[in-house]
PDB file of C-alpha atoms and ligand atoms in Angstrom:
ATOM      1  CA  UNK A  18      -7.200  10.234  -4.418  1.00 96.00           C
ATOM      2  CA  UNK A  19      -3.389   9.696  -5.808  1.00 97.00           C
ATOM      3  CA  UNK A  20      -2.119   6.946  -6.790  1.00 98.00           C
ATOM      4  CA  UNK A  21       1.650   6.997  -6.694  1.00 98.00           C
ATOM      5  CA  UNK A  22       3.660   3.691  -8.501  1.00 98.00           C
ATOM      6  CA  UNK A  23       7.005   2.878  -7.281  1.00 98.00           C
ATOM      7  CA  UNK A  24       8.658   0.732  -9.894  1.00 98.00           C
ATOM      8  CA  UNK A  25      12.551   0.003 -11.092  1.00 97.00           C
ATOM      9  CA  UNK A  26      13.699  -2.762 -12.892  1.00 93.00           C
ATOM     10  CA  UNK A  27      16.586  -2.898 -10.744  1.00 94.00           C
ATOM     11  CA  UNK A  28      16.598  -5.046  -7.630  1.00 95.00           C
ATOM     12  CA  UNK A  29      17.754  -3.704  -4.529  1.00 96.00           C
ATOM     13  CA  UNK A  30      17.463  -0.106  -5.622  1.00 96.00           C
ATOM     14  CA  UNK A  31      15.262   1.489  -3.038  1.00 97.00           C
ATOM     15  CA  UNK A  32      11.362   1.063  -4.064  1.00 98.00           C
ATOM     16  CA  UNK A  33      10.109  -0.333  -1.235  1.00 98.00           C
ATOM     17  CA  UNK A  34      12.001   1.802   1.348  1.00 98.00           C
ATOM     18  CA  UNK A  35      10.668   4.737  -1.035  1.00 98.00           C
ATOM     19  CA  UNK A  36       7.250   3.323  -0.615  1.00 98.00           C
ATOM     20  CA  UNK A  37       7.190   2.761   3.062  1.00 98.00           C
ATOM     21  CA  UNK A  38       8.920   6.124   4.010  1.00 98.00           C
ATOM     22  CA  UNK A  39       6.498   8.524   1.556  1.00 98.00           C
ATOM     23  CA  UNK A  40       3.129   6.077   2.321  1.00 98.00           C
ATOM     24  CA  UNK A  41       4.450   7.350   6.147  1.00 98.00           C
ATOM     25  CA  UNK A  42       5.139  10.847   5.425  1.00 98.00           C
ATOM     26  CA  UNK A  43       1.767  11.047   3.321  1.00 98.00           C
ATOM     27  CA  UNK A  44      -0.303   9.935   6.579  1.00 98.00           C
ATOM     28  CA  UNK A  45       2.032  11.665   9.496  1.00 98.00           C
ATOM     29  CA  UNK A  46       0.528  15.097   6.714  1.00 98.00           C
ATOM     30  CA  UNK A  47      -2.868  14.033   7.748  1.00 98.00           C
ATOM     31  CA  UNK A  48      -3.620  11.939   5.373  1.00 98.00           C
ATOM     32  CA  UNK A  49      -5.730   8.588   4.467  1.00 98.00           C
ATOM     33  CA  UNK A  50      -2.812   6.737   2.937  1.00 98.00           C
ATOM     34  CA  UNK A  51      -3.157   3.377   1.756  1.00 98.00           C
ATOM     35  CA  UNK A  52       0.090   0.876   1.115  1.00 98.00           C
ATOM     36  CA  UNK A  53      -0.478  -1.463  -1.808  1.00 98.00           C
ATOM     37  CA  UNK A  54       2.175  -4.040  -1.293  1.00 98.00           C
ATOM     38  CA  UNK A  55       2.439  -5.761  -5.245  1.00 98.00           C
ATOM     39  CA  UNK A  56       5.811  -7.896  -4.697  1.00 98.00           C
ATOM     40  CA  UNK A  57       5.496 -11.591  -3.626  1.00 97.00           C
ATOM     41  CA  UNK A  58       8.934 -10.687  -0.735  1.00 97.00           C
ATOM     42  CA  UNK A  59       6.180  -8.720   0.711  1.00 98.00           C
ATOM     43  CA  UNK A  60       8.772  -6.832   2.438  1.00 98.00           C
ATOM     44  CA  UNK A  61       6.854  -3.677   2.600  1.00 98.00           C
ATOM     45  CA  UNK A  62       4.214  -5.395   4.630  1.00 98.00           C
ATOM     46  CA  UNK A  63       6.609  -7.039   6.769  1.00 98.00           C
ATOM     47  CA  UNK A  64       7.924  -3.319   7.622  1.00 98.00           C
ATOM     48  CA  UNK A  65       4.392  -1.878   8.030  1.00 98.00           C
ATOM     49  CA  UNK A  66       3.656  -5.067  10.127  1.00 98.00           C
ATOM     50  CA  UNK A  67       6.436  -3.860  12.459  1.00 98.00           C
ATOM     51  CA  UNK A  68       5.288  -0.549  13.125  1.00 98.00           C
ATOM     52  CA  UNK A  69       3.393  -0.222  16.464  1.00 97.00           C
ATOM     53  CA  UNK A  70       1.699   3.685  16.013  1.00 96.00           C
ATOM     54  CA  UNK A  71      -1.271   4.135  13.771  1.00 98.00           C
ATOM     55  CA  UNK A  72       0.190   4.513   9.860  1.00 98.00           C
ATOM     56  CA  UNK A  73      -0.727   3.395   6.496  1.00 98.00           C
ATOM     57  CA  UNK A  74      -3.344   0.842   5.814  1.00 98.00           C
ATOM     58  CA  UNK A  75      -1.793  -2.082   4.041  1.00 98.00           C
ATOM     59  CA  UNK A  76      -3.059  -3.871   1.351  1.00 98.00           C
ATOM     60  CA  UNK A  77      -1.019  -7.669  -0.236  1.00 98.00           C
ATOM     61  CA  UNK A  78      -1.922  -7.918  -3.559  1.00 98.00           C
ATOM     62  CA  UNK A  79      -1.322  -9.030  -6.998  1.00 98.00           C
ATOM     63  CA  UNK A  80      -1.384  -7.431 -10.334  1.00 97.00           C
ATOM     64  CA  UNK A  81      -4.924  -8.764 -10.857  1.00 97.00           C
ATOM     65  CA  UNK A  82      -6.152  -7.142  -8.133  1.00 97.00           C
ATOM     66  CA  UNK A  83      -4.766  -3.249  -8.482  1.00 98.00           C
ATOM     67  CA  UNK A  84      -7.972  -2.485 -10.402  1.00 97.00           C
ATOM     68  CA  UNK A  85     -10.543  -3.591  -7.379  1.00 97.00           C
ATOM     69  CA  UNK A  86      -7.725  -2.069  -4.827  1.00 98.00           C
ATOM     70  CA  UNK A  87      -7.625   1.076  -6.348  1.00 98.00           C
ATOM     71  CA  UNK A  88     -11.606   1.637  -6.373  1.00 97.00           C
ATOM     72  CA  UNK A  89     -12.060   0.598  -3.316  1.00 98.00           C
ATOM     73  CA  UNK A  90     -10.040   2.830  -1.823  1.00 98.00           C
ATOM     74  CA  UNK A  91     -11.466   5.368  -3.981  1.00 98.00           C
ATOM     75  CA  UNK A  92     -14.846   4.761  -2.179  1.00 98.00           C
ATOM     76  CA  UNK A  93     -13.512   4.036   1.073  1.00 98.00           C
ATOM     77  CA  UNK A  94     -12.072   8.109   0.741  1.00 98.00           C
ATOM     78  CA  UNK A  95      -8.380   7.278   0.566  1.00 98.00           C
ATOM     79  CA  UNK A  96      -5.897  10.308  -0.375  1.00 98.00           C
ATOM     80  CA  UNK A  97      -3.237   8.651  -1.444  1.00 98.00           C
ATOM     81  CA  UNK A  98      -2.441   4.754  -2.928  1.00 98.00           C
ATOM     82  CA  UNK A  99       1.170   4.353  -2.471  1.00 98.00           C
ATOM     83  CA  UNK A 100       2.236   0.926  -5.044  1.00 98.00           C
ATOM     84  CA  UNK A 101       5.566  -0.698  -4.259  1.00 98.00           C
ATOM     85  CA  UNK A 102       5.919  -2.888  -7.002  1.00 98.00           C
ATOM     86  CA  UNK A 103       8.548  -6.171  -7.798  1.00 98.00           C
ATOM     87  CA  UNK A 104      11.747  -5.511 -10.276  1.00 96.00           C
ATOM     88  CA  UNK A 105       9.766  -8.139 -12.176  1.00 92.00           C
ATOM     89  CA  UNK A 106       7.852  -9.598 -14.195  1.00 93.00           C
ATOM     90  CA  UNK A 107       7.099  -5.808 -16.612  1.00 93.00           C
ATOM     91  CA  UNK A 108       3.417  -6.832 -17.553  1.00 95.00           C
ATOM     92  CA  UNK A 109       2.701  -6.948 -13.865  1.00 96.00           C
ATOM     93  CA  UNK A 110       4.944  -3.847 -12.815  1.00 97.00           C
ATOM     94  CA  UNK A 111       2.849  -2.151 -16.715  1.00 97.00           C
ATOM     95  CA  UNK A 112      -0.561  -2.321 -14.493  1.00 97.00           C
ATOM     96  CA  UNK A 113       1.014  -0.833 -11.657  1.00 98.00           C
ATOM     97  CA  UNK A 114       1.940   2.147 -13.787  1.00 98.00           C
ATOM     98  CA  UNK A 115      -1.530   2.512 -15.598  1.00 97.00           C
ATOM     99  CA  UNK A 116      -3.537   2.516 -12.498  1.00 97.00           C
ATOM    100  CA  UNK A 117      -0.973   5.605 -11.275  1.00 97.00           C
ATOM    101  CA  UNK A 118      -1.431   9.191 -11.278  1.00 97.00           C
ATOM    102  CA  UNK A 119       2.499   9.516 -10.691  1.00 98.00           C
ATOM    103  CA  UNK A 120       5.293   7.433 -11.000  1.00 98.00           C
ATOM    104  CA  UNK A 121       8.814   7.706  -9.081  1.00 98.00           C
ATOM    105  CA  UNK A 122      11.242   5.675 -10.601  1.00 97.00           C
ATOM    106  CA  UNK A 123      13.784   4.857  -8.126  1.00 96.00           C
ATOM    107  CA  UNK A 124      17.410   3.939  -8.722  1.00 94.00           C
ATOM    108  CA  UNK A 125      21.007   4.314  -7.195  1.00 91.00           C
ATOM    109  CA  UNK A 126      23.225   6.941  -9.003  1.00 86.00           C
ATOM    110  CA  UNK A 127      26.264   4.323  -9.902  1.00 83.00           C
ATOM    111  CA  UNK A 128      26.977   3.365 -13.440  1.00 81.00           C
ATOM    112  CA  UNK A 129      24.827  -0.658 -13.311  1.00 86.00           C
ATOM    113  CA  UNK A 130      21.740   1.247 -12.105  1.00 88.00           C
ATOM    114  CA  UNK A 131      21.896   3.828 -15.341  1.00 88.00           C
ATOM    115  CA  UNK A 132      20.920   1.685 -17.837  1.00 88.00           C
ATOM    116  CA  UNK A 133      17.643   0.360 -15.689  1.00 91.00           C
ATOM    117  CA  UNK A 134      16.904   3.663 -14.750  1.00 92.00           C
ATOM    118  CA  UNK A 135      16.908   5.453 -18.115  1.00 91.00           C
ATOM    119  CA  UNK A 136      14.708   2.051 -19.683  1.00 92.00           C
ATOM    120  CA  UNK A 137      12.286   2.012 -16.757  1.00 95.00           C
ATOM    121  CA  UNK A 138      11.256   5.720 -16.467  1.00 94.00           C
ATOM    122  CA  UNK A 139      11.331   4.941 -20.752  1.00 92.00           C
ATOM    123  CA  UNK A 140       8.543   2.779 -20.202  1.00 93.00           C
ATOM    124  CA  UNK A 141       6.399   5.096 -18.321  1.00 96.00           C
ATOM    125  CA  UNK A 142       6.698   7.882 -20.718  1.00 93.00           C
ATOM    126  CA  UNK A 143       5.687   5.159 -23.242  1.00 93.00           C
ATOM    127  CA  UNK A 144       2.695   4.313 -20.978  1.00 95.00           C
ATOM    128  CA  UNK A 145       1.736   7.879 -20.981  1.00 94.00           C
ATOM    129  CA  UNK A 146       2.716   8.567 -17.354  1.00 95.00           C
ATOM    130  CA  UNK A 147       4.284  11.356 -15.814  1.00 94.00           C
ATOM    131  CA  UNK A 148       6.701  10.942 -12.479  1.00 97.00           C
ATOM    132  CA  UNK A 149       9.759  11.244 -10.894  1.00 96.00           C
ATOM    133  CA  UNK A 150      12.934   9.823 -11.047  1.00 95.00           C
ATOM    134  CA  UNK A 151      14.517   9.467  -7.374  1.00 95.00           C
ATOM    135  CA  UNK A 152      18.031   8.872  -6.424  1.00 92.00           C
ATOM    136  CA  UNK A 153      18.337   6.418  -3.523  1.00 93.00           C
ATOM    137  CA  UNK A 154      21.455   5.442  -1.521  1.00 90.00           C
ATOM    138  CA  UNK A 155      23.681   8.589  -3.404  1.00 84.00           C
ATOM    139  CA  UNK A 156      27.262   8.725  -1.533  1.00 79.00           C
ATOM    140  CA  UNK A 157      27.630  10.590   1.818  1.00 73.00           C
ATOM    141  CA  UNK A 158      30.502  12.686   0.866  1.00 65.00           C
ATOM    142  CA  UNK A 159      29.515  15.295  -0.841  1.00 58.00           C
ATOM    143  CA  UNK A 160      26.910  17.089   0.860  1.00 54.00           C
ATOM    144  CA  UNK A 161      26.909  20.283  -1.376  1.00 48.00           C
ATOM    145  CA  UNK A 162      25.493  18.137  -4.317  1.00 43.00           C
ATOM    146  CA  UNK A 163      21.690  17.245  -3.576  1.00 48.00           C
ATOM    147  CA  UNK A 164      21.272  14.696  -5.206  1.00 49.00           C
ATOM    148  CA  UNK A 165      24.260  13.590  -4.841  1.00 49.00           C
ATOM    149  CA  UNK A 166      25.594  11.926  -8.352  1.00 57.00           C
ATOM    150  CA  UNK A 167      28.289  11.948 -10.660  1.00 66.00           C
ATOM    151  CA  UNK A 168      27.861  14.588 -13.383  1.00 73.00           C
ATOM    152  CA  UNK A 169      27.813  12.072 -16.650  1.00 72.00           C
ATOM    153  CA  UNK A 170      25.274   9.704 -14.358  1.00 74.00           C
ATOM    154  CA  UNK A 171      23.547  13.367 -14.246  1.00 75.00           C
ATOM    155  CA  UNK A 172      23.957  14.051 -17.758  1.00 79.00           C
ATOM    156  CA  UNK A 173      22.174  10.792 -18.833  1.00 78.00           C
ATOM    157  CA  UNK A 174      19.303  11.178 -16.390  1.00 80.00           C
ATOM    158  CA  UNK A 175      18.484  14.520 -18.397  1.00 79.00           C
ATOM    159  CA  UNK A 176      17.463  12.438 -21.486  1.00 79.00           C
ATOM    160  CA  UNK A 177      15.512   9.681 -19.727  1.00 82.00           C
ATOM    161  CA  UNK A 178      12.187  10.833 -20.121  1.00 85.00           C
ATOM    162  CA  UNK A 179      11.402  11.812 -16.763  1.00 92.00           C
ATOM    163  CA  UNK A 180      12.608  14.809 -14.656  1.00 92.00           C
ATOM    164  CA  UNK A 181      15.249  14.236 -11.728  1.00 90.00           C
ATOM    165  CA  UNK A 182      13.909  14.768  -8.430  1.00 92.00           C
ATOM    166  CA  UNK A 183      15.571  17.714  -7.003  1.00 88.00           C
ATOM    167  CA  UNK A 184      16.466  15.845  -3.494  1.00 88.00           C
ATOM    168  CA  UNK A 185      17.305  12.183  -3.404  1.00 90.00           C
ATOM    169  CA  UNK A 186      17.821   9.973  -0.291  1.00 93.00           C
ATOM    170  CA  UNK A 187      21.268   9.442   0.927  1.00 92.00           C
ATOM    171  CA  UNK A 188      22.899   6.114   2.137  1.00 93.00           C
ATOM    172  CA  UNK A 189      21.697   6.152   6.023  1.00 95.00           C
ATOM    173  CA  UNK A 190      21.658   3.708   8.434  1.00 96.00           C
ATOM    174  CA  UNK A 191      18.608   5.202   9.646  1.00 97.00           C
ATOM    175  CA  UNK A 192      16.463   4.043   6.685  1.00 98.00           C
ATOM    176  CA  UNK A 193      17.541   0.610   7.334  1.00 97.00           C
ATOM    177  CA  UNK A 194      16.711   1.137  11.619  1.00 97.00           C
ATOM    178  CA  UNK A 195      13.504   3.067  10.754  1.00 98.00           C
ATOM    179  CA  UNK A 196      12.169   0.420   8.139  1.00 97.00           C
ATOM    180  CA  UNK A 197      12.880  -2.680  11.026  1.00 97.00           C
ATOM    181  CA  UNK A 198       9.790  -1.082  12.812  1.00 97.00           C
ATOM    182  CA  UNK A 199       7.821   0.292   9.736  1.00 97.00           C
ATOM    183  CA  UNK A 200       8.241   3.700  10.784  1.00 98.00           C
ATOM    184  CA  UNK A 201       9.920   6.596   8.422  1.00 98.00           C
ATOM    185  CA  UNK A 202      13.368   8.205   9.479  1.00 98.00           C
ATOM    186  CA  UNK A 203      11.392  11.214  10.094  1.00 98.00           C
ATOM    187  CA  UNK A 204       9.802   9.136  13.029  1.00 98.00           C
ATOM    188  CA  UNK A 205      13.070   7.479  13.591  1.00 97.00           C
ATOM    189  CA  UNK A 206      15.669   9.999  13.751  1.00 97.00           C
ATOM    190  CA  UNK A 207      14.093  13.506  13.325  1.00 98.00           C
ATOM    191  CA  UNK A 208      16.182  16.409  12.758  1.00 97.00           C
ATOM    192  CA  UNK A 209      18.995  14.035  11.217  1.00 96.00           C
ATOM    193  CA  UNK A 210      20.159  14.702   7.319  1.00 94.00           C
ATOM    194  CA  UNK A 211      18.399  11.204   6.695  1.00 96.00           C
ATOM    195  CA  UNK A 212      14.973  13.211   7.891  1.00 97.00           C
ATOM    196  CA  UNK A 213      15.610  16.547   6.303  1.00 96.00           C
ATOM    197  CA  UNK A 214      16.247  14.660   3.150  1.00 94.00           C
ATOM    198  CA  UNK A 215      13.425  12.462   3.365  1.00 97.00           C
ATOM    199  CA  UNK A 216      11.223  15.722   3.881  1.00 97.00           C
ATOM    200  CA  UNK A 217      12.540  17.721   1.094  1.00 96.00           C
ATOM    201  CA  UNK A 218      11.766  14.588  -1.144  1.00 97.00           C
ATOM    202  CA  UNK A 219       7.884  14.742   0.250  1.00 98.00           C
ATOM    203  CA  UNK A 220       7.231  18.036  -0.167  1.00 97.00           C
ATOM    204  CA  UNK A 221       8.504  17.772  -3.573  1.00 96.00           C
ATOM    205  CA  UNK A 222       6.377  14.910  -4.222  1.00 97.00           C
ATOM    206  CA  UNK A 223       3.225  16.293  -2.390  1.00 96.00           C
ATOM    207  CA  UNK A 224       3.480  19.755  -4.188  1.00 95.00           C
ATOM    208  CA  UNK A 225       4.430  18.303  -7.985  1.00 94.00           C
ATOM    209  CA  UNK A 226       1.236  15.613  -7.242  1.00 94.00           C
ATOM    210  CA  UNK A 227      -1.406  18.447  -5.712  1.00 89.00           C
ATOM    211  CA  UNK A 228      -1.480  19.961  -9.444  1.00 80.00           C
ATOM    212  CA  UNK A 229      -2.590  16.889 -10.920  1.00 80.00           C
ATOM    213  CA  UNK A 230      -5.911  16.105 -12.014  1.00 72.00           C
ATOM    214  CA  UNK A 231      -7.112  12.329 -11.094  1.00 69.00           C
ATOM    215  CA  UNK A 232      -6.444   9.628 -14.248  1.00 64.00           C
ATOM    216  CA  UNK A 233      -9.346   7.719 -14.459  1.00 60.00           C
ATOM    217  CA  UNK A 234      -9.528   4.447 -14.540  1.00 60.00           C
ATOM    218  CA  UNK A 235      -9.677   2.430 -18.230  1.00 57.00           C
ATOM    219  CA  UNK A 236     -12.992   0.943 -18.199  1.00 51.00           C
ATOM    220  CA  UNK A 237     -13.680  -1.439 -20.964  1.00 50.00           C
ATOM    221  CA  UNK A 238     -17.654  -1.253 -21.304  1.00 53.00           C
ATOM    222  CA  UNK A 239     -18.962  -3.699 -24.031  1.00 48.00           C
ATOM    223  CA  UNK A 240     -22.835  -3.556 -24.846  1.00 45.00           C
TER     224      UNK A 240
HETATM  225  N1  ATP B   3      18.863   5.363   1.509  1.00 90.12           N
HETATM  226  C1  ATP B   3      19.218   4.183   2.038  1.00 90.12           C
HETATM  227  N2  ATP B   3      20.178   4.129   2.994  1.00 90.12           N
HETATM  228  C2  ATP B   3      20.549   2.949   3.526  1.00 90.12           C
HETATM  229  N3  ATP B   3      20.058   1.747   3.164  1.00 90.12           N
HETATM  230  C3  ATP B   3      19.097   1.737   2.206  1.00 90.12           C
HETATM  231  C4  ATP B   3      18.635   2.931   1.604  1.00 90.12           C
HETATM  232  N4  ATP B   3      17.683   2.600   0.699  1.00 90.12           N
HETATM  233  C5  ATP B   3      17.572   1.271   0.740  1.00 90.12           C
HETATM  234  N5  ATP B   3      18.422   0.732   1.632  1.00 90.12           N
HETATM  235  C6  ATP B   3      18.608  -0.696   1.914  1.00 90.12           C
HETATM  236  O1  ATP B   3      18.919  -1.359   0.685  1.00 90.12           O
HETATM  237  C7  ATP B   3      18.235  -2.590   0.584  1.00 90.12           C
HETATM  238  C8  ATP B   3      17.327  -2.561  -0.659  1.00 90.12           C
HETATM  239  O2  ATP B   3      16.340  -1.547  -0.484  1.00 90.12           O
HETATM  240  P1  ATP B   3      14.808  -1.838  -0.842  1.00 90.12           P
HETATM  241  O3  ATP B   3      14.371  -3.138  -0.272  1.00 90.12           O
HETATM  242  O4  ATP B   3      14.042  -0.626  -0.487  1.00 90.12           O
HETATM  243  O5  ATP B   3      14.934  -1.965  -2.422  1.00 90.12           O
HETATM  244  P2  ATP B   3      13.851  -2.567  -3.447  1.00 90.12           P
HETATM  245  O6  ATP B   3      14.053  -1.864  -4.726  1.00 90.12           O
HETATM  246  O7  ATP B   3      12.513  -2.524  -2.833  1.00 90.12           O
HETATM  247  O8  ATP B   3      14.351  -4.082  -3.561  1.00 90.12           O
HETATM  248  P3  ATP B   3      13.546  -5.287  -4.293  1.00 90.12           P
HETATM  249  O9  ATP B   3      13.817  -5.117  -5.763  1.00 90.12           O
HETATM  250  O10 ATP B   3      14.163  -6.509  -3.718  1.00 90.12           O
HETATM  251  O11 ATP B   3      12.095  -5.124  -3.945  1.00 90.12           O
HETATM  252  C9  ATP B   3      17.470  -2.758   1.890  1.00 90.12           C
HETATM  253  O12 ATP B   3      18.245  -3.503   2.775  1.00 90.12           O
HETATM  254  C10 ATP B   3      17.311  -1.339   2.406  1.00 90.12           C
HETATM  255  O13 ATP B   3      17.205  -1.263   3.819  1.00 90.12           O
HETATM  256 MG1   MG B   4      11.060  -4.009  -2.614  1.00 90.12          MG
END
């Protein structure tokens, strides 16, 4: 099984529509995909509530409970743990990211969301993590640039500890339509550019988390 974090300290910067839409892709791939909802709004279980076709399984929890979540599903045969996580409080968001195999750090490519980026994906190199960082709600306008940022925001990415993902998710109404009845855009709009990026973005994801070998999980044994 995988278990992919999605963390930012920024509010509002695309983690759980991130969640939702690559929990969705995982299991429209064929696979056992289980949604670990870790933010009190509990808006990604209001969105997978929504959804009337067979998708993730969803799990509410807290930070004390990502430890039992994750081995459960590890015996129950699960694929993939997606974790959309709050902006806050860190210590909570820090167990998210040491129960992960992956991380995508998600963030908007405008100058407020820099300096949360770059300290977030910071603190999962620091954890000893490996991930992703994913632009989310880039401008429309120019399409030639995937993801679509300006070059200093660019520039600072490169020294942020984690690699930029090579396709981001562009501002689209459809994310907003799709995620009102827990579905993907894929599922909501296919063939539109909010679907062909979303699927560039998973099979980026799926191929950069098929070469990695399972973390196991801390166990503090005392005699
Ligand atoms: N690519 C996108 N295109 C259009 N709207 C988007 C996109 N991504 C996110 N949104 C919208 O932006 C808002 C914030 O997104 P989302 O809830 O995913 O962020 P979040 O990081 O989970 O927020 P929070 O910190 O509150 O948990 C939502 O209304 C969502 O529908
Ligand atoms: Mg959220």
């Amino acid at each position: 099984m995988k278990t992919i974090t999605v963390l930012s300290r920024k509010g509002g910067s695309g983690k759980t529509t991130l969640a939702v839409n690559l929990a969705t892709m995982a299991f429209l791939a064929g696979h056992k995909v289980l949604l670990a909802d870790m933010d009190p709004q509990r808006s990604a279980s209001d969105a997978l509530r929504a959804r009337q076709e067979p998708g993730p399984a969803l799990a509410e929890i807290t930070a004390g409970k990502l430890f039992m979540t994750k081995s459960n599903a590890m015996r129950e045969d699960y694929d993939f743990l997606f974790i959309d996580t709050p902006a806050a409080p860190e210590a909570d968001v820090a167990q998210a990211v040491n129960v992960a195999d992956f991380c995508l750090v998600a963030g908007r490519p405008s100058f407020l969301d820099l300096a949360p980026i770059v300290r977030t994906a910071e603190a999962v190199r620091r954890l000893g993590k490996g991930g992703l960082v994913v632009l989310n709600q880039a401008h429309t306008n120019r399409p030639e640039v995937a993801p679509v940022a300006f070059p200093e925001i660019m520039e600072a990415l490169r020294f942020c500890g984690l690699p930029l993902a090579p396709h981001g998710l562009r501002s689209r109404e459809a994310f907003q339509k799709a995620m009102a009845h827990g579905r993907c855009v894929v599922e909501q709009e296919p063939g539109s550019p909010a679907a062909r990026d979303l699927e560039r973005l998973w099979a980026h994801l799926e191929a950069q988390v098929s070469g990695l070998g399972e973390t196991p999980m801390r166990t503090v044994l005392t005699a």
